[in-house]
Amino acid sequence: MKKISDYFGCMVFNDQVMKERLAPEVYEKLKKTIEEGARLDTNVASAVAEAMKEWAIDHGATHFTHWFQPLTGITAEKHDSFIATAPGGRVMMEFSGKELIKGEPDASAFPSGGLRATFEARGYTAWDPTSYAFIKDNTLCIPTAFCSFGGEALDKKTPLLRSMEALSRQALRILRLFGNTTSKYVHSSSGAEQEYFLIDRSLYNRRPDLIFTGRTLFGAKAPKGQELHDHYFGAIKPRVAAYMAELDEELWKLGVLAKTEHNEVAPGQHELAPIYSTTNIATDHNQLTMEVMQNVALRHNMVCLLHEKPFEGVNGSGKHNNWSIDTDDGINLLKPGASPHENAQFLLFLVAVIQAVDDYQDLLRISVATAGNDHRLGSHEAPPAIISVYLGKELTDILESIENDAPYSGAGRREMEFGVPSLPAFFGDTTDRNRTSPFAYTGNKFEFRMVGASDSIACANIMLNSAVAESLRIFADRLEKAEDFNAELHRVLKDSIVAHKRILFNGNGYSDEWIEEAKRRGLSNLPTTPDCLPRMLDRKNVEMLTSHGVYTEMELRSRYEILLENYTAIVNIEAATMLDMAQRDILPAVSRFSSELAENAGYKANMNVDCTYEKTTSVELSELQNEMVRCIADLKEAYDFAQKGADTTGMSIRIRDRVLPAMKALRSAADRAEVLTDNYWWPFPTYAQLLFSV
Ligand code: ADP
Ligand code: MG
């Protein structure tokens, strides 16, 4: 047996490798850059590049690439080999400091939302030394940020790093006020629990909808779904276990801290959770995880589905983004401490998060908005599209006592210091779990559950970091001016609680009563992507994000365009795929079966045998065929109507209001035909086969 510790991170140019392979002064300088963001001079970069190249070649690499996250949602790479010509027709291996620091991919094929007209094709990638380089498929991958030549961000990493900076800046102001002089920076951390489905590859290959869109566009319910709750945490089948074992091993080699693997609620659904790291590294690692998950599945003759809603009628897949804030010297700022002093600071950070979530509900909703996730949010199995915060009873009571200037009555608490009640020492373990909350406090972190399974966690973390930076800024502005710190601290907490308690909700987030209640509280409910995206450009949002230097207004506008274009493109592809499947596979299959029935009915009639089954089924199927023909015509009309007019905002609304309902109607007719049609003729693997295939 190989020991994990022997090969963990063996494909990563990590701190240990750096220490081994770099001269001490080079190592020190690089470390300063990684930890404090100090600029790297070219000599150091050249030395690092040389060591990286040698290490990579020793580990079988032949190529290098700047690995980046354009706005397409996946990662991008363009491979260059290390070879350079040498005298005598030979080659030598070369990799310069310049090549390490900066790349110039042809950026024209990546979406820029008008930031960079296609004739200005150039963009550049810049090395992000805070995320380790690694080797994948014999290629040295260098994590990079991707910008236009004007300096506008064309990727997700750049704003994420900026948002981490903003959060650190504001959090440090608060820490200093509490007398902390030692922490040098604060970073946000994330652990993303990734849900996914595994299905058999041969079945996948026979489903054009899965191939083109990642989700099934047709399919009658299987006789068995998740009713028995027998899959969640159930014993893992050998084929899946073998997959998970190889997946873990591949991820560990890449330094990804894959930790927990288990079955999820739906049949064929599973989850992988890593140990958390900084939001930057967690984002890179999650992108890598999704890629490795898909590759390893193929080796086991399976396909890993990351779509948010691959199957109707069973749970979809999300990605729980566990989020917290830590100092460089190891203090978790969202963890209650042992002393009242620590708890006053904890409560301030806690309230800052609550205020941030309330003030920027729309930005959080936007950060998870995709066509795929729209099928999941608010459908009585996933968090609702309404954002609320779950704190559990104990913390809610404590905040209430602050709001009412009443002493906290929790089990024999000592009196207040710093104007706030101390927390019970056992706090944290007693918080009940609430599975229906989109944003739940879980003892030392918040769990943001709305992120879609296929989405990058970058956007969610960018918005979280920025919004919390903003409430901390507001708090710090007040507290720094205060004459009596304790009194002002109490007022800050109280004011914030009074203003933002409407966002707190400990009840059942899946219930219809909550929708009503949320409306009364004035919380926003934005069920679809076209509902929420336009809010991105609301003055308050633009001002907050630009003031912290996370986005420029131009970058925001371009992202708005790209997100909407993405939405319309996805639904358009789905509609086209449906039309194709319905016209070229489903209708012909039903027709063949109907004529078989009619023929059999004829034989039977000749023999004076009862042919009720043949007759009624044939009639029913004919009616469904007619219904499908009408639905197809309607979907075509809706599709054409949606494309009219140039502006993407209008198009996205027409798509939501016309195309999606027309798709639903066509599906309904086809699914009813499926259950009447002979398995022999039905052109696609059924839900029963897909969901129970592995
Ligand atoms: P659950 O009950 O939701 O499965 P776990 O305790 O298993 O909760 O943690 C889920 C995820 O939260 C893991 O990825 C874990 O690493 C992550 N996590 C734990 N602590 C933190 C933290 N301080 N910041 C961010 N993520 C964290
Ligand atoms: Mg969880």
XYZ file of C-alpha atoms and ligand atoms in Angstrom:
722
model
C 0.000 0.000 0.000
C 1.215 3.439 -0.912
C 1.135 5.840 1.984
C -0.831 9.009 1.236
C 1.760 11.167 2.924
C 4.370 9.831 0.502
C 2.638 11.065 -2.598
C 0.387 13.880 -1.379
C 1.245 16.981 -3.381
C 3.905 15.148 -5.414
C 2.754 17.037 -8.504
C 2.811 20.441 -6.820
C 5.580 23.002 -6.706
C 4.776 23.657 -3.087
C 6.561 25.259 -0.192
C 8.603 22.184 0.585
C 9.821 21.848 -3.010
C 10.613 25.552 -3.121
C 12.660 25.260 0.010
C 14.535 22.300 -1.397
C 15.158 23.680 -4.837
C 15.583 27.435 -4.410
C 18.564 29.314 -3.045
C 17.726 30.587 0.472
C 17.613 34.259 -0.546
C 15.391 33.475 -3.550
C 13.114 31.376 -1.359
C 12.815 34.186 1.209
C 11.909 36.730 -1.461
C 9.350 34.460 -3.073
C 7.840 33.714 0.299
C 7.474 37.432 0.965
C 5.663 37.788 -2.314
C 3.361 34.891 -1.550
C 2.541 36.022 1.954
C 2.657 39.779 1.760
C 2.213 40.485 -1.918
C 5.662 42.073 -2.270
C 6.781 42.651 -5.866
C 9.107 40.054 -7.386
C 12.144 41.328 -9.222
C 13.165 39.690 -12.479
C 16.257 37.970 -11.084
C 14.161 36.179 -8.522
C 11.560 35.277 -11.130
C 14.260 33.814 -13.387
C 15.662 31.728 -10.572
C 12.196 30.462 -9.680
C 11.439 29.684 -13.326
C 14.645 27.705 -13.667
C 13.932 25.656 -10.545
C 10.334 25.106 -11.574
C 11.402 23.882 -14.995
C 13.974 21.463 -13.573
C 11.470 20.125 -11.091
C 8.760 19.792 -13.752
C 11.056 17.943 -16.153
C 12.112 15.617 -13.348
C 8.424 14.812 -12.954
C 7.854 14.051 -16.597
C 6.592 17.423 -17.813
C 7.290 18.425 -21.391
C 5.101 21.505 -21.625
C 4.060 24.486 -19.578
C 0.907 26.529 -19.599
C -0.556 29.585 -17.975
C -3.653 28.149 -16.386
C -6.456 30.704 -16.043
C -10.170 31.096 -15.481
C -11.795 33.107 -18.243
C -15.430 34.067 -18.002
C -16.562 30.917 -19.790
C -16.793 29.145 -16.447
C -14.121 26.565 -17.086
C -10.363 26.842 -16.975
C -8.281 27.544 -20.034
C -4.795 26.570 -20.988
C -2.570 26.879 -24.039
C 0.379 24.536 -23.968
C 3.910 25.469 -24.958
C 6.676 22.951 -24.847
C 9.901 23.735 -23.053
C 11.983 23.059 -26.148
C 14.229 25.626 -27.767
C 16.692 25.078 -30.577
C 20.291 24.285 -29.777
C 23.287 24.068 -32.037
C 23.714 20.921 -34.095
C 19.993 20.384 -34.693
C 19.440 19.521 -31.072
C 16.987 20.976 -28.596
C 17.333 22.220 -25.085
C 14.757 22.858 -22.395
C 14.012 26.486 -21.712
C 11.703 28.416 -19.430
C 12.453 32.007 -18.541
C 11.377 34.249 -15.711
C 9.495 36.287 -18.276
C 7.569 33.231 -19.420
C 6.716 32.438 -15.827
C 5.451 35.906 -14.998
C 3.560 36.831 -18.097
C 1.833 35.134 -20.993
C 0.047 36.547 -24.009
C -2.686 34.218 -25.145
C -4.809 35.243 -28.059
C -7.703 36.516 -26.025
C -10.133 37.110 -28.843
C -12.020 33.856 -28.445
C -12.830 34.434 -24.787
C -15.880 36.421 -23.800
C -15.108 39.953 -22.755
C -18.558 41.514 -22.857
C -17.379 44.306 -25.101
C -14.348 45.154 -22.975
C -12.042 44.191 -25.725
C -13.273 44.350 -29.288
C -12.156 41.203 -31.084
C -9.683 43.054 -33.284
C -7.767 43.976 -30.151
C -7.084 40.355 -29.599
C -4.371 40.710 -27.058
C -4.759 40.019 -23.411
C -2.211 38.832 -20.954
C -1.952 36.347 -18.147
C -0.003 37.155 -15.008
C 1.420 34.639 -12.557
C -0.392 34.333 -9.238
C 2.343 33.175 -6.879
C -0.157 32.663 -4.042
C -1.496 29.540 -5.739
C 1.090 26.798 -6.298
C 2.046 25.619 -9.779
C 1.305 21.956 -10.476
C 1.751 19.284 -13.121
C -1.237 17.878 -14.934
C -0.994 15.643 -18.008
C 2.738 16.229 -18.371
C 2.210 19.955 -18.348
C 3.448 22.435 -15.795
C 0.377 24.546 -14.992
C 0.995 28.024 -13.661
C -2.068 29.609 -12.053
C -2.520 33.045 -13.564
C -4.811 36.047 -13.679
C -6.108 37.094 -17.086
C -6.380 40.773 -18.059
C -6.829 42.909 -21.130
C -4.022 45.157 -22.183
C -5.913 48.043 -20.688
C -5.704 46.227 -17.350
C -9.374 45.218 -17.114
C -9.955 41.818 -15.577
C -11.116 39.198 -18.070
C -11.241 36.402 -15.527
C -12.565 35.380 -12.134
C -9.306 35.224 -10.270
C -8.436 38.915 -10.531
C -11.568 40.223 -8.813
C -11.348 37.408 -6.284
C -7.846 38.460 -5.281
C -8.970 42.076 -5.164
C -11.914 41.168 -2.935
C -9.619 39.262 -0.576
C -7.436 42.350 -0.349
C -10.434 44.541 0.404
C -11.631 42.226 3.133
C -8.193 42.012 4.686
C -7.824 45.802 4.716
C -11.100 46.394 6.515
C -10.832 43.431 8.883
C -7.406 44.592 10.025
C -8.823 47.995 10.930
C -11.269 46.235 13.244
C -8.632 43.941 14.722
C -6.395 46.904 15.542
C -9.293 48.526 17.388
C -9.513 45.456 19.555
C -5.843 45.769 20.343
C -4.529 43.138 17.950
C -1.139 44.371 16.760
C 0.245 41.094 15.489
C -1.954 39.804 12.684
C -0.550 40.948 9.356
C -3.389 40.043 7.062
C -6.764 38.427 7.069
C -7.977 36.023 4.471
C -11.276 34.483 3.616
C -11.341 30.718 3.510
C -13.588 28.319 1.719
C -14.347 24.614 1.661
C -16.603 23.682 -1.240
C -18.667 20.521 -0.879
C -19.122 19.304 -4.433
C -22.158 17.252 -5.455
C -22.250 15.198 -8.650
C -23.933 12.305 -10.448
C -22.283 9.265 -11.963
C -23.906 7.461 -14.851
C -22.794 4.723 -17.170
C -20.890 6.015 -20.159
C -22.602 3.851 -22.765
C -25.988 5.203 -21.677
C -24.674 8.762 -21.685
C -23.495 8.334 -25.262
C -27.050 7.601 -26.320
C -28.487 10.811 -24.812
C -27.904 13.847 -27.069
C -29.434 16.059 -24.371
C -26.779 15.028 -21.841
C -24.046 15.374 -24.429
C -25.084 18.839 -25.626
C -26.596 20.368 -22.506
C -25.500 18.330 -19.494
C -29.074 17.654 -18.436
C -31.920 15.442 -19.573
C -34.498 17.395 -21.557
C -36.860 14.429 -21.740
C -37.495 11.470 -19.498
C -40.453 10.066 -17.614
C -40.025 9.483 -13.915
C -38.480 6.186 -12.899
C -40.642 3.854 -10.781
C -38.201 4.458 -7.944
C -36.538 7.738 -7.100
C -35.312 8.967 -3.748
C -38.547 8.137 -1.852
C -36.973 5.563 0.411
C -34.067 7.806 1.369
C -31.935 4.717 1.007
C -29.116 6.296 -0.954
C -27.997 9.131 1.321
C -24.896 8.012 3.200
C -25.705 4.486 1.985
C -23.031 1.864 1.390
C -20.938 2.850 -1.592
C -21.108 0.390 -4.489
C -17.819 -1.206 -5.600
C -17.707 0.575 -8.945
C -18.266 3.948 -7.300
C -15.854 3.125 -4.503
C -13.151 2.334 -7.062
C -13.869 5.649 -8.745
C -13.686 7.582 -5.495
C -10.431 5.912 -4.528
C -8.779 6.853 -7.791
C -10.252 10.334 -7.652
C -8.840 10.896 -4.179
C -5.459 9.677 -5.266
C -5.358 11.940 -8.331
C -6.469 14.932 -6.286
C -3.992 14.247 -3.511
C -1.156 14.171 -6.015
C -2.280 17.622 -7.078
C -2.272 18.802 -3.497
C -6.063 19.032 -3.315
C -7.174 18.190 0.210
C -9.981 15.799 -0.741
C -11.392 14.686 2.576
C -14.921 13.338 2.564
C -16.707 11.171 0.011
C -20.254 9.951 0.427
C -23.486 9.151 -1.341
C -26.006 11.955 -1.643
C -29.798 11.999 -1.559
C -30.641 11.064 -5.143
C -29.794 7.714 -6.698
C -26.466 7.975 -8.513
C -25.607 11.182 -6.628
C -22.464 11.658 -4.565
C -20.455 14.338 -2.805
C -16.830 15.199 -2.331
C -15.646 17.722 0.259
C -12.112 19.037 0.663
C -10.471 20.528 3.705
C -10.841 24.287 3.396
C -8.163 26.711 2.246
C -8.015 30.393 1.253
C -10.784 31.368 -1.151
C -8.209 31.782 -3.900
C -6.695 28.334 -3.548
C -10.066 26.754 -2.818
C -11.353 28.197 -6.080
C -8.408 26.907 -8.086
C -8.710 23.539 -6.421
C -12.411 23.290 -7.012
C -11.911 23.989 -10.725
C -9.241 21.315 -10.770
C -11.447 18.926 -8.815
C -14.279 19.236 -11.315
C -11.909 18.526 -14.165
C -10.313 15.523 -12.487
C -13.734 14.166 -11.484
C -14.787 14.103 -15.103
C -11.550 12.586 -16.373
C -11.402 9.829 -13.784
C -15.047 8.913 -14.463
C -14.233 8.238 -18.107
C -11.510 5.824 -17.058
C -14.182 3.873 -15.180
C -16.570 3.952 -18.134
C -18.772 6.414 -16.375
C -19.637 10.053 -16.915
C -19.623 12.547 -14.090
C -22.506 15.012 -14.403
C -21.958 18.372 -12.759
C -25.128 20.020 -14.022
C -27.333 21.589 -11.348
C -30.385 19.638 -12.430
C -29.539 16.687 -14.633
C -32.787 14.857 -13.830
C -36.270 16.172 -13.191
C -38.030 14.865 -10.112
C -34.906 13.989 -8.132
C -32.590 16.326 -6.261
C -30.238 18.527 -8.183
C -26.585 19.170 -7.374
C -25.156 22.138 -5.587
C -21.933 23.178 -4.067
C -21.967 24.279 -0.458
C -19.488 27.085 -0.101
C -18.317 27.021 3.525
C -16.875 30.433 4.168
C -15.003 31.999 7.025
C -12.349 34.613 7.814
C -9.013 33.829 9.413
C -5.965 35.838 10.346
C -2.510 34.843 9.148
C -1.710 33.851 12.729
C -4.556 31.411 12.901
C -7.497 33.180 14.513
C -10.872 32.250 13.057
C -12.833 35.489 13.335
C -16.178 33.743 13.065
C -15.563 31.440 15.972
C -16.766 32.393 19.418
C -13.883 32.608 21.843
C -13.354 31.673 25.425
C -13.308 35.183 26.874
C -15.901 37.951 26.719
C -13.303 40.124 25.038
C -12.906 37.688 22.166
C -16.630 37.300 21.981
C -17.225 41.005 21.553
C -14.947 40.890 18.538
C -16.645 37.723 17.319
C -20.069 39.335 17.586
C -18.908 42.322 15.599
C -17.686 40.127 12.752
C -20.841 38.039 12.952
C -23.042 41.092 12.732
C -20.903 42.402 9.872
C -21.706 39.266 7.892
C -25.417 39.547 8.674
C -25.463 43.185 7.573
C -23.522 42.303 4.416
C -25.927 39.534 3.468
C -28.933 41.786 4.040
C -27.513 44.780 2.194
C -26.280 42.714 -0.727
C -28.879 39.941 -1.026
C -29.112 40.680 -4.703
C -25.378 40.385 -5.318
C -25.276 37.030 -3.563
C -28.216 35.824 -5.630
C -26.480 37.086 -8.774
C -23.272 35.334 -7.824
C -24.981 31.962 -8.261
C -27.224 32.855 -11.209
C -27.010 30.523 -14.192
C -29.553 28.896 -16.460
C -28.766 25.556 -14.824
C -29.072 26.751 -11.249
C -32.468 28.343 -11.993
C -33.888 24.808 -12.191
C -32.625 24.096 -8.720
C -33.113 27.157 -6.540
C -36.477 27.395 -4.915
C -37.775 24.023 -6.002
C -38.453 22.573 -2.548
C -35.247 20.573 -2.374
C -32.579 23.242 -2.692
C -32.255 26.599 -0.975
C -34.922 29.059 -2.041
C -34.023 31.954 -4.307
C -34.677 34.164 -1.267
C -31.581 34.869 0.779
C -31.797 34.578 4.553
C -29.387 33.819 7.376
C -29.734 30.958 9.830
C -28.035 31.489 13.191
C -29.622 28.925 15.467
C -31.482 29.749 18.646
C -28.614 30.600 20.927
C -27.004 33.287 18.795
C -30.382 34.659 17.815
C -31.191 35.063 21.521
C -27.884 36.780 22.158
C -28.469 39.268 19.347
C -31.962 39.883 20.677
C -30.592 40.645 24.122
C -28.222 43.205 22.608
C -31.020 44.741 20.616
C -33.211 45.071 23.721
C -30.450 46.031 26.140
C -31.550 43.037 28.146
C -29.099 40.759 29.875
C -28.651 37.505 28.033
C -30.510 34.829 29.935
C -28.757 31.804 28.482
C -27.737 29.182 31.030
C -26.152 31.181 33.855
C -24.084 33.588 31.762
C -21.751 36.033 33.367
C -22.480 39.716 32.974
C -21.339 41.802 30.109
C -18.002 43.235 29.447
C -17.465 45.372 26.376
C -21.159 46.015 26.546
C -21.949 42.568 25.200
C -22.877 39.331 26.847
C -20.373 36.560 26.992
C -21.167 33.357 25.239
C -21.602 29.970 26.796
C -18.420 27.971 26.608
C -20.193 25.027 25.029
C -21.428 27.212 22.257
C -21.023 25.872 18.754
C -21.807 22.252 19.312
C -25.328 23.093 20.307
C -26.354 24.901 17.160
C -29.003 22.843 15.462
C -28.517 22.115 11.834
C -30.879 23.684 9.386
C -30.672 22.110 5.965
C -33.097 24.452 4.280
C -31.290 27.727 4.855
C -29.356 29.257 1.982
C -26.863 30.824 4.358
C -26.342 28.999 7.621
C -23.987 29.625 10.509
C -22.366 26.337 11.497
C -20.233 27.112 14.528
C -17.112 28.639 13.008
C -18.155 29.457 9.455
C -21.108 30.196 7.248
C -22.338 27.747 4.691
C -23.598 29.397 1.501
C -25.627 26.680 -0.127
C -26.911 28.318 -3.267
C -23.892 27.842 -5.488
C -24.585 25.532 -8.424
C -22.631 22.314 -8.830
C -20.984 23.289 -12.110
C -20.298 26.902 -11.237
C -16.995 28.346 -10.087
C -17.066 29.352 -6.439
C -15.142 32.500 -7.373
C -18.193 34.702 -7.916
C -19.862 33.725 -4.647
C -16.678 34.415 -2.719
C -16.027 37.697 -4.517
C -19.439 38.993 -3.470
C -19.175 37.645 0.064
C -15.723 39.093 0.615
C -16.683 42.458 -0.829
C -19.989 42.811 0.981
C -18.432 41.908 4.322
C -15.540 44.295 3.636
C -18.156 47.008 3.197
C -19.903 46.396 6.525
C -16.548 46.220 8.279
C -15.611 49.535 6.671
C -18.778 51.132 7.971
C -18.142 49.741 11.457
C -14.483 50.758 11.466
C -15.325 54.292 10.351
C -17.558 54.670 13.383
C -15.399 52.881 15.902
C -12.170 54.640 14.990
C -13.809 57.971 15.776
C -15.404 56.837 19.009
C -14.438 58.456 22.287
C -15.815 55.620 24.348
C -15.024 52.463 22.386
C -17.162 50.082 24.419
C -20.212 52.291 24.310
C -19.872 52.836 20.581
C -19.301 49.136 19.990
C -22.548 48.405 21.724
C -24.340 51.019 19.614
C -22.820 49.706 16.391
C -23.973 46.191 17.184
C -27.399 47.321 18.238
C -27.961 49.579 15.234
C -26.901 46.857 12.870
C -29.100 44.236 14.488
C -32.127 46.525 14.449
C -31.594 47.390 10.811
C -30.824 43.910 9.545
C -32.614 41.379 11.714
C -35.187 40.879 8.955
C -32.638 38.688 7.158
C -32.491 36.244 10.080
C -34.669 33.187 9.651
C -34.388 29.929 11.556
C -37.471 28.208 10.127
C -38.124 25.997 7.127
C -36.787 27.753 4.036
C -38.567 25.342 1.700
C -42.060 26.212 2.900
C -44.568 28.359 1.054
C -45.219 30.334 4.250
C -41.651 31.552 4.143
C -42.158 33.035 0.688
C -45.045 35.072 2.093
C -43.190 35.978 5.249
C -40.102 37.036 3.300
C -42.250 39.301 1.162
C -43.682 40.950 4.286
C -40.134 41.498 5.524
C -39.190 43.170 2.268
C -36.586 40.575 1.317
C -35.964 40.163 -2.349
C -37.124 37.043 -4.129
C -35.473 36.721 -7.518
C -36.297 33.279 -8.873
C -34.659 33.484 -12.286
C -31.439 34.749 -13.801
C -33.139 37.478 -15.870
C -34.834 38.673 -12.640
C -31.654 39.132 -10.700
C -28.875 39.985 -13.135
C -29.977 43.554 -13.927
C -29.583 44.380 -10.211
C -25.871 43.959 -10.631
C -25.756 47.428 -12.125
C -27.836 49.084 -9.394
C -26.078 52.185 -8.149
C -25.521 50.851 -4.636
C -23.879 47.692 -5.951
C -21.654 49.447 -8.450
C -20.596 51.942 -5.809
C -19.747 49.299 -3.241
C -17.771 47.110 -5.612
C -15.869 49.957 -7.219
C -15.116 51.704 -3.922
C -13.320 48.606 -2.657
C -11.471 48.244 -5.942
C -12.996 44.863 -6.714
C -14.436 45.774 -10.111
C -14.423 48.836 -12.276
C -17.797 49.917 -13.568
C -16.755 48.834 -17.035
C -15.839 45.376 -15.806
C -19.223 45.055 -14.150
C -21.038 46.055 -17.308
C -19.097 43.556 -19.335
C -19.790 40.793 -16.831
C -23.468 41.594 -16.935
C -23.426 41.162 -20.710
C -21.465 37.926 -20.546
C -23.684 36.347 -17.901
C -26.828 37.173 -19.847
C -25.356 35.990 -23.135
C -24.435 32.786 -21.417
C -27.981 32.340 -20.148
C -29.546 32.877 -23.551
C -26.987 30.679 -25.311
C -27.600 27.795 -22.942
C -31.376 27.866 -23.280
C -31.118 28.251 -27.046
C -28.948 25.154 -27.274
C -31.400 23.262 -25.086
C -34.335 24.277 -27.268
C -32.516 23.266 -30.448
C -31.527 19.923 -28.917
C -35.107 19.244 -27.882
C -36.453 19.987 -31.324
C -33.932 17.656 -32.830
C -34.649 14.822 -30.418
C -38.394 15.199 -30.704
C -38.533 15.393 -34.475
C -35.858 12.908 -35.440
C -36.094 10.332 -32.682
C -39.162 10.501 -30.505
C -41.897 11.119 -33.066
C -40.562 8.514 -35.515
C -40.257 5.960 -32.711
C -43.794 6.569 -31.525
C -45.017 6.387 -35.076
C -43.315 3.022 -35.638
C -44.791 1.626 -32.478
C -48.252 2.966 -33.345
C -48.220 1.285 -36.718
C -47.109 -1.942 -35.111
C -50.068 -1.655 -32.780
C -52.415 -0.919 -35.655
C -51.095 -3.905 -37.577
C -51.528 -6.197 -34.597
C -55.017 -4.851 -34.050
C -55.793 -5.775 -37.673
C -54.606 -9.363 -37.205
C -56.537 -9.733 -34.024
C -59.694 -8.281 -35.524
C -59.455 -10.860 -38.313
C -59.350 -13.560 -35.699
C -62.169 -11.977 -33.740
C -59.873 -11.445 -30.769
C -60.285 -8.479 -28.425
C -57.712 -5.781 -29.268
C -58.492 -3.177 -26.604
C -54.865 -2.644 -25.658
C -53.711 -2.062 -29.232
C -56.598 0.226 -30.061
C -56.611 2.423 -26.971
C -52.830 2.736 -26.846
C -52.634 3.547 -30.502
C -55.313 6.221 -30.120
C -53.633 7.701 -27.059
C -50.272 7.763 -28.766
C -51.734 9.401 -31.856
C -53.179 12.113 -29.688
C -49.833 12.605 -28.001
C -48.138 12.740 -31.387
C -50.482 15.528 -32.411
C -49.827 17.311 -29.144
C -46.081 17.031 -29.738
C -46.437 18.382 -33.255
C -48.287 21.400 -31.885
C -45.685 21.863 -29.141
C -42.863 21.679 -31.658
C -44.467 24.381 -33.772
C -44.922 26.512 -30.692
C -41.344 26.015 -29.530
C -40.048 26.994 -32.966
C -42.165 30.114 -32.910
C -40.999 30.954 -29.378
C -37.404 30.384 -30.354
C -37.649 32.694 -33.371
C -39.496 35.312 -31.354
C -36.805 35.242 -28.674
C -34.003 35.923 -31.143
C -35.649 39.110 -32.456
C -34.090 42.317 -31.236
C -30.475 42.912 -30.454
C -30.394 43.583 -26.740
C -29.507 40.658 -24.517
C -31.660 41.808 -21.602
C -34.825 41.633 -23.695
C -33.780 38.347 -25.195
C -33.205 36.754 -21.819
C -36.709 37.758 -20.724
C -38.309 36.434 -23.908
C -36.422 33.207 -23.449
C -37.580 32.836 -19.890
C -41.199 33.722 -20.620
C -41.682 32.013 -23.982
C -39.002 29.442 -24.757
C -38.719 27.719 -21.386
C -42.508 27.175 -21.019
C -42.703 25.861 -24.603
C -39.897 23.417 -23.804
C -41.756 22.274 -20.740
C -44.936 21.607 -22.709
C -43.090 19.555 -25.317
C -41.367 17.547 -22.660
C -44.611 16.811 -20.896
C -46.202 15.333 -24.041
C -43.101 13.292 -24.862
C -42.781 11.943 -21.342
C -46.394 10.786 -21.415
C -45.734 9.065 -24.733
C -42.642 7.398 -23.262
C -44.574 5.446 -20.656
C -46.902 4.042 -23.331
C -44.244 3.110 -25.842
C -42.549 -0.255 -26.179
C -39.074 -0.165 -24.650
C -37.812 -1.736 -27.830
C -38.747 1.337 -29.861
C -38.014 4.092 -27.353
C -34.904 5.797 -28.713
C -33.240 6.865 -25.460
C -32.141 5.225 -22.221
C -34.792 5.824 -19.572
C -34.504 7.507 -16.191
C -34.569 4.088 -14.543
C -31.545 3.031 -16.579
C -29.676 6.304 -16.147
C -30.212 6.641 -12.414
C -29.577 3.061 -11.452
C -26.870 2.213 -13.916
C -23.835 2.219 -11.687
P -21.001 19.464 6.916
O -21.715 18.970 8.111
O -21.735 20.567 6.245
O -20.595 18.373 5.957
P -18.173 19.805 7.718
O -17.749 20.121 9.111
O -17.900 18.433 7.237
O -19.689 20.194 7.526
O -17.441 20.831 6.800
C -17.816 21.052 5.514
C -16.771 21.882 4.829
O -16.492 23.083 5.559
C -15.424 21.194 4.651
O -14.993 21.417 3.345
C -14.557 21.924 5.656
O -13.201 21.900 5.311
C -15.120 23.302 5.575
N -14.692 24.186 6.679
C -14.462 23.859 7.955
N -14.001 24.927 8.639
C -13.949 25.960 7.758
C -13.544 27.319 7.842
N -13.104 27.851 8.962
N -13.616 28.064 6.716
C -14.067 27.535 5.575
N -14.455 26.280 5.438
C -14.401 25.488 6.505
Mg -22.558 20.980 4.308
